[in-house]
Amino acid sequence: MSLRAKSFIKRTKKGNVIKVIKEHYLRDDIWCSSASCESCNHTDALLSATPRATESFRTPHYIVPDTNVFMNQIDIMEHPAIKDVIVLQTVREELRHLSMPIYNRVNAIVADKNKRFYAFSNEHHKETYIERMKDESPNDRNDRAIRVSVKWYANHLANGKKKAPITVVMLSDDRDNREKAKSAAIKCSSVRDYVADLTDTPELVDMVVSAKDASEAQAKVDGKIEYEEHLSQAQIANGVKNGKFSQGTLNISGHNYLEATVMATVEGKQQNVYIVGRKHMNRSIQGDTVAIQVLPKAEWKKTASVAIEEDEDEAMEMRAESESADGMDVDNALPEMPTAKVIGIIRKKWRPYCGFISKKSIHGTEGSTSAQNVIFRAMDRRIPSIKFRTTQAHTLAGQRIVVAIDSWPTTSVLPLGHFVKTLGSSGDKETETEVLLLEHDVPFQEFSKRILEDLPAEGEDWVVLDKHIHNERRRDFRHLNVCSIDPPGCTDIDDALHVRALPNGNFEVGVHIADVTYFVKPGMPMDEEAAGRGTTVYLVDKRIDMLPSLLGTSEYRLFISTKHGVRKAKYITPIAIDLCSLRSNVERLAFSCIWEMNENAEIVNVDFSKSVIKSKFSFTYEEAQNRIDDDRMQDDVTKGIRTLNSFAKKLKQRRLEKGALTLASPEVRFNLENDSQDPVDVELKELKDTNALVEEFMLLANISVAERIYAKFPDSALLRRHPTPPDSNFEELRRALSEFNISLETSTSKELSDSLDRAVIPSDPYFNKMVRIMTTRCMLQAQYFSSGTEAEQDFRHYGLACPIYTHFTSPIRRYSDVMVHRLLEACIDADLTYGQELTDKMRMKELCDNLNFRNRMAQQAARSSVELYTNLFFRNKVVEEDGHVIRILRNGFVVLVQKYGIEGVVYTSGDQVTSKNDIVYDQHTNSLTSGDAQIKIFGEVKVRIQIDGDLEGMRQKMKMSLIQPYIAGFSVEVEAPKASRSIELPDHSNPSKKLKL
């Protein structure tokens, strides 16, 4: 071992420049890890003794990629065909500075022993470490270090004892680097040339990211449209600083892919700024953080009240993309809205997209393998079509595939990309579920062995012991009548409650939450995985858990198999053990919030404690409600539930008096066939008093805990805020309600709550719920935040009308609650030692940002799952049902069918309408009229529901057609019942009655 000194210049936080000298040890005992080598003292060699050979490199060999290969071709590196790879320390360090996402993906590959990627510490090896030469750039030094390491490996494997001849090949797309390698007698290849020799995996050629010059040349072939050049980051930063530009996240409309909004400050207030037309979007993509320049007021637009679906062929796509903002329809009855154009992209949110190849873009005879440009359409309609080159066009037709964007030159109508992988056949339920998980970036991989090693060694035999009470200062609540109330089939029981009378006439009320942090400690791989996942994701037929099943619940594992080039996904559900779940008649560790309350449910004092409980009952909402309603039941547990229910009503009334909102959303529940998991019934979820009972005490616990942790950690408490929505969000709803002489006041949540209570039409009992559903869509999303990053007046939760709030009550399924448990434990245990994970406000902010993203993705995945199963339920059926109009468009209207909680667009004009009609949009009344028939927001209609595919059969979408009011030449006739299209569903308002659909 030898010692060298490394020196470098560093600027301190105060701006001072200092010289830092570090000791750098060089070793001679870093092994090559080749199973073929007998010179190194391997204990467990990773690289195979028989790596693959190719046509160009006929000697079996290992691969050494340079940094740019990992940066640009990471999808290829992750492919199962690529094995026996040497990842140099130089490369990993460069990746860490260039891109943390790529760096993390490379580390994940290295951790997978089946891939045989060996991390070689060349910067610490005596024979591969090199000094930077005079006038040599850091990049050139690193390229030379890679070549030196490849040369060492080649000589080492050639000269040492070996079982079979093996060589080393450097992969680089840098022509200069390859020329220097060849002059040093180092075997090397570009990525494209190398994978072209792997004839057993032809898809690898399609996965190669084209060099920039090749992409630009391909783009110039189109030449149909030019976008403005983006400003530099320095120009953007300066413009934002002086107020000339604004920045925000691009959010493209789900009804109109040519219309987007960015939340930005205009004329001193935060509001939605519209961006209309692809030219003004200027190559930005859904989710990008963009810099925008507000247009002169003369160019401000109004809401484009029109629904647009993407065009079915490339020519029409180009036509649509070239439309300027001036070509969009506007609604002159609405006030002008600030309108802007994108002048630069601050941070791209490009990712691999799931979708399919447009069959119209495929040319040549069936079975042809000649390379051709094809058009990819993402499942997310907000993503523009992507052009990529492939030799598998005919093979990939009809398949769900993944494509990534490489670039979007100013001269290209469409972004340019490359093929990543095939998922499976279109319409296959497992494939479509995998698609929605990938589309919403939901981590669904099986928990690794390293993570599972963090679980208790006793496994399912783990039990609560006396030491948990005596050594951990836990309170013993096992003698109390604790019970839980949850939805049917719930296995991740986070919370339980109890109430008992006190001698002074008051009551002790307890909320007991699963003590997940006893098992999940900071720094554990399991903790890091849970922080990354952020939340459990609930789909219609399964759930993707945040924690392994031993702690939480049944874990749905997704296994992928490949046969004949097609990947198949299958979920397998192991038996749950649930060491954290507060199941009945089992002793469990808990974190308890205990209040003393008077008979009016007013808090006298509150206390927090780690505890041990033994729940007496695990009720469903219905079972608990039946106990409340059955006067014959007078046992202590039932009396306790009645007391809790009484207190909950008083707590809720006080919240409502303070301005808490009662909103609504059309939530549905599917009944699935046991074997196939196909939906056989769909119904709206029914809420009972016991739902509110649990909710009120969970809200109260969250508020009490928020106050406590903020007092102890004023700069780093993890809290949750719900921002006040801008008044402009309510403009369309306010205008619709004015038709009924109903005003909507939104200055405070109290005024809005009172307005919603007054929004009643006696003849339409569903009207008020519909207004609340539409109000929900005007809200901003609640967010986690670190208390030190926001002003205290901005902590407020608008919807709950409370000044401070957090999440404490669901640690099995939310990582935010795990962190709050740690903060709370630090508040009540003076002897507890903890690190910066609880005190560093910026570290807490980074965690909150990830939790907000994961929570948003989980919600969107859940909605996509409902949409998938809704389409499956209505497939091969024709259903006629009553609905309400919730939005008027210039070319149609949106209908909410309350029975199923679904909505869809009924088009009145455009490519989706085959018959001519005289339906006219009236901008003054915001209605569609034809003769005596008028369609307005909140109006009742009858529609036919069926599932149609698109022209290529690659997208299943719900089609709604108007039956009533009857409009000649437009409305469809009522269809007589057909045996082949009927299914019996229970009418849940009358269990003995059956409906024929």
mmCIF file with all atom_site columns, C-alpha atoms in Angstrom, residues 216 218-229 258 276-283 314-325 387 408-416:
data_model
loop_
_atom_site.group_PDB
_atom_site.id
_atom_site.type_symbol
_atom_site.label_atom_id
_atom_site.label_alt_id
_atom_site.label_comp_id
_atom_site.label_asym_id
_atom_site.label_entity_id
_atom_site.label_seq_id
_atom_site.pdbx_PDB_ins_code
_atom_site.Cartn_x
_atom_site.Cartn_y
_atom_site.Cartn_z
_atom_site.occupancy
_atom_site.B_iso_or_equiv
_atom_site.pdbx_formal_charge
_atom_site.auth_seq_id
_atom_site.auth_comp_id
_atom_site.auth_asym_id
_atom_site.auth_atom_id
_atom_site.pdbx_PDB_model_num
ATOM 1  C CA . GLU A 1 216 ? -30.596 16.627 -35.915 1.00 0.00 ? 216 GLU A CA 1
ATOM 2  C CA . GLN A 1 218 ? -33.268 13.143 -39.056 1.00 0.00 ? 218 GLN A CA 1
ATOM 3  C CA . ALA A 1 219 ? -35.195 16.153 -37.755 1.00 0.00 ? 219 ALA A CA 1
ATOM 4  C CA . LYS A 1 220 ? -34.282 18.278 -40.755 1.00 0.00 ? 220 LYS A CA 1
ATOM 5  C CA . VAL A 1 221 ? -36.024 15.787 -43.030 1.00 0.00 ? 221 VAL A CA 1
ATOM 6  C CA . ASP A 1 222 ? -39.346 17.026 -41.578 1.00 0.00 ? 222 ASP A CA 1
ATOM 7  C CA . GLY A 1 223 ? -38.672 20.742 -41.800 1.00 0.00 ? 223 GLY A CA 1
ATOM 8  C CA . LYS A 1 224 ? -42.398 21.514 -41.478 1.00 0.00 ? 224 LYS A CA 1
ATOM 9  C CA . ILE A 1 225 ? -42.183 23.803 -38.475 1.00 0.00 ? 225 ILE A CA 1
ATOM 10 C CA . GLU A 1 226 ? -39.642 25.674 -36.441 1.00 0.00 ? 226 GLU A CA 1
ATOM 11 C CA . TYR A 1 227 ? -39.817 26.371 -32.736 1.00 0.00 ? 227 TYR A CA 1
ATOM 12 C CA . GLU A 1 228 ? -38.082 29.274 -31.069 1.00 0.00 ? 228 GLU A CA 1
ATOM 13 C CA . GLU A 1 229 ? -34.692 28.532 -29.536 1.00 0.00 ? 229 GLU A CA 1
ATOM 14 C CA . LEU A 1 258 ? -53.077 21.909 -27.194 1.00 0.00 ? 258 LEU A CA 1
ATOM 15 C CA . VAL A 1 276 ? -52.267 27.693 -26.009 1.00 0.00 ? 276 VAL A CA 1
ATOM 16 C CA . GLY A 1 277 ? -50.872 25.814 -29.004 1.00 0.00 ? 277 GLY A CA 1
ATOM 17 C CA . ARG A 1 278 ? -47.754 23.703 -29.432 1.00 0.00 ? 278 ARG A CA 1
ATOM 18 C CA . LYS A 1 279 ? -45.732 26.618 -30.781 1.00 0.00 ? 279 LYS A CA 1
ATOM 19 C CA . HIS A 1 280 ? -46.232 28.500 -27.552 1.00 0.00 ? 280 HIS A CA 1
ATOM 20 C CA . MET A 1 281 ? -45.511 25.332 -25.532 1.00 0.00 ? 281 MET A CA 1
ATOM 21 C CA . ASN A 1 282 ? -42.214 25.336 -27.441 1.00 0.00 ? 282 ASN A CA 1
ATOM 22 C CA . ARG A 1 283 ? -41.133 21.691 -27.052 1.00 0.00 ? 283 ARG A CA 1
ATOM 23 C CA . GLU A 1 314 ? -48.783 11.935 -38.734 1.00 0.00 ? 314 GLU A CA 1
ATOM 24 C CA . ALA A 1 315 ? -49.992 14.462 -41.297 1.00 0.00 ? 315 ALA A CA 1
ATOM 25 C CA . MET A 1 316 ? -52.861 15.569 -39.086 1.00 0.00 ? 316 MET A CA 1
ATOM 26 C CA . GLU A 1 317 ? -50.543 15.589 -36.063 1.00 0.00 ? 317 GLU A CA 1
ATOM 27 C CA . MET A 1 318 ? -48.256 17.994 -37.900 1.00 0.00 ? 318 MET A CA 1
ATOM 28 C CA . ARG A 1 319 ? -51.212 20.137 -38.843 1.00 0.00 ? 319 ARG A CA 1
ATOM 29 C CA . ALA A 1 320 ? -52.357 20.306 -35.250 1.00 0.00 ? 320 ALA A CA 1
ATOM 30 C CA . GLU A 1 321 ? -48.873 21.017 -33.952 1.00 0.00 ? 321 GLU A CA 1
ATOM 31 C CA . SER A 1 322 ? -48.430 23.904 -36.372 1.00 0.00 ? 322 SER A CA 1
ATOM 32 C CA . GLU A 1 323 ? -51.592 25.647 -35.218 1.00 0.00 ? 323 GLU A CA 1
ATOM 33 C CA . SER A 1 324 ? -50.755 28.932 -33.591 1.00 0.00 ? 324 SER A CA 1
ATOM 34 C CA . ALA A 1 325 ? -52.408 30.265 -30.508 1.00 0.00 ? 325 ALA A CA 1
ATOM 35 C CA . LYS A 1 387 ? -40.696 9.484  -33.736 1.00 0.00 ? 387 LYS A CA 1
ATOM 36 C CA . TRP A 1 408 ? -36.505 17.624 -29.614 1.00 0.00 ? 408 TRP A CA 1
ATOM 37 C CA . PRO A 1 409 ? -34.695 19.859 -32.126 1.00 0.00 ? 409 PRO A CA 1
ATOM 38 C CA . THR A 1 410 ? -36.217 23.169 -33.190 1.00 0.00 ? 410 THR A CA 1
ATOM 39 C CA . THR A 1 411 ? -36.640 21.809 -36.732 1.00 0.00 ? 411 THR A CA 1
ATOM 40 C CA . SER A 1 412 ? -38.590 18.698 -35.736 1.00 0.00 ? 412 SER A CA 1
ATOM 41 C CA . VAL A 1 413 ? -42.366 18.561 -35.515 1.00 0.00 ? 413 VAL A CA 1
ATOM 42 C CA . LEU A 1 414 ? -42.117 15.677 -33.068 1.00 0.00 ? 414 LEU A CA 1
ATOM 43 C CA . PRO A 1 415 ? -39.599 14.725 -30.394 1.00 0.00 ? 415 PRO A CA 1
ATOM 44 C CA . LEU A 1 416 ? -37.126 11.999 -31.368 1.00 0.00 ? 416 LEU A CA 1
#
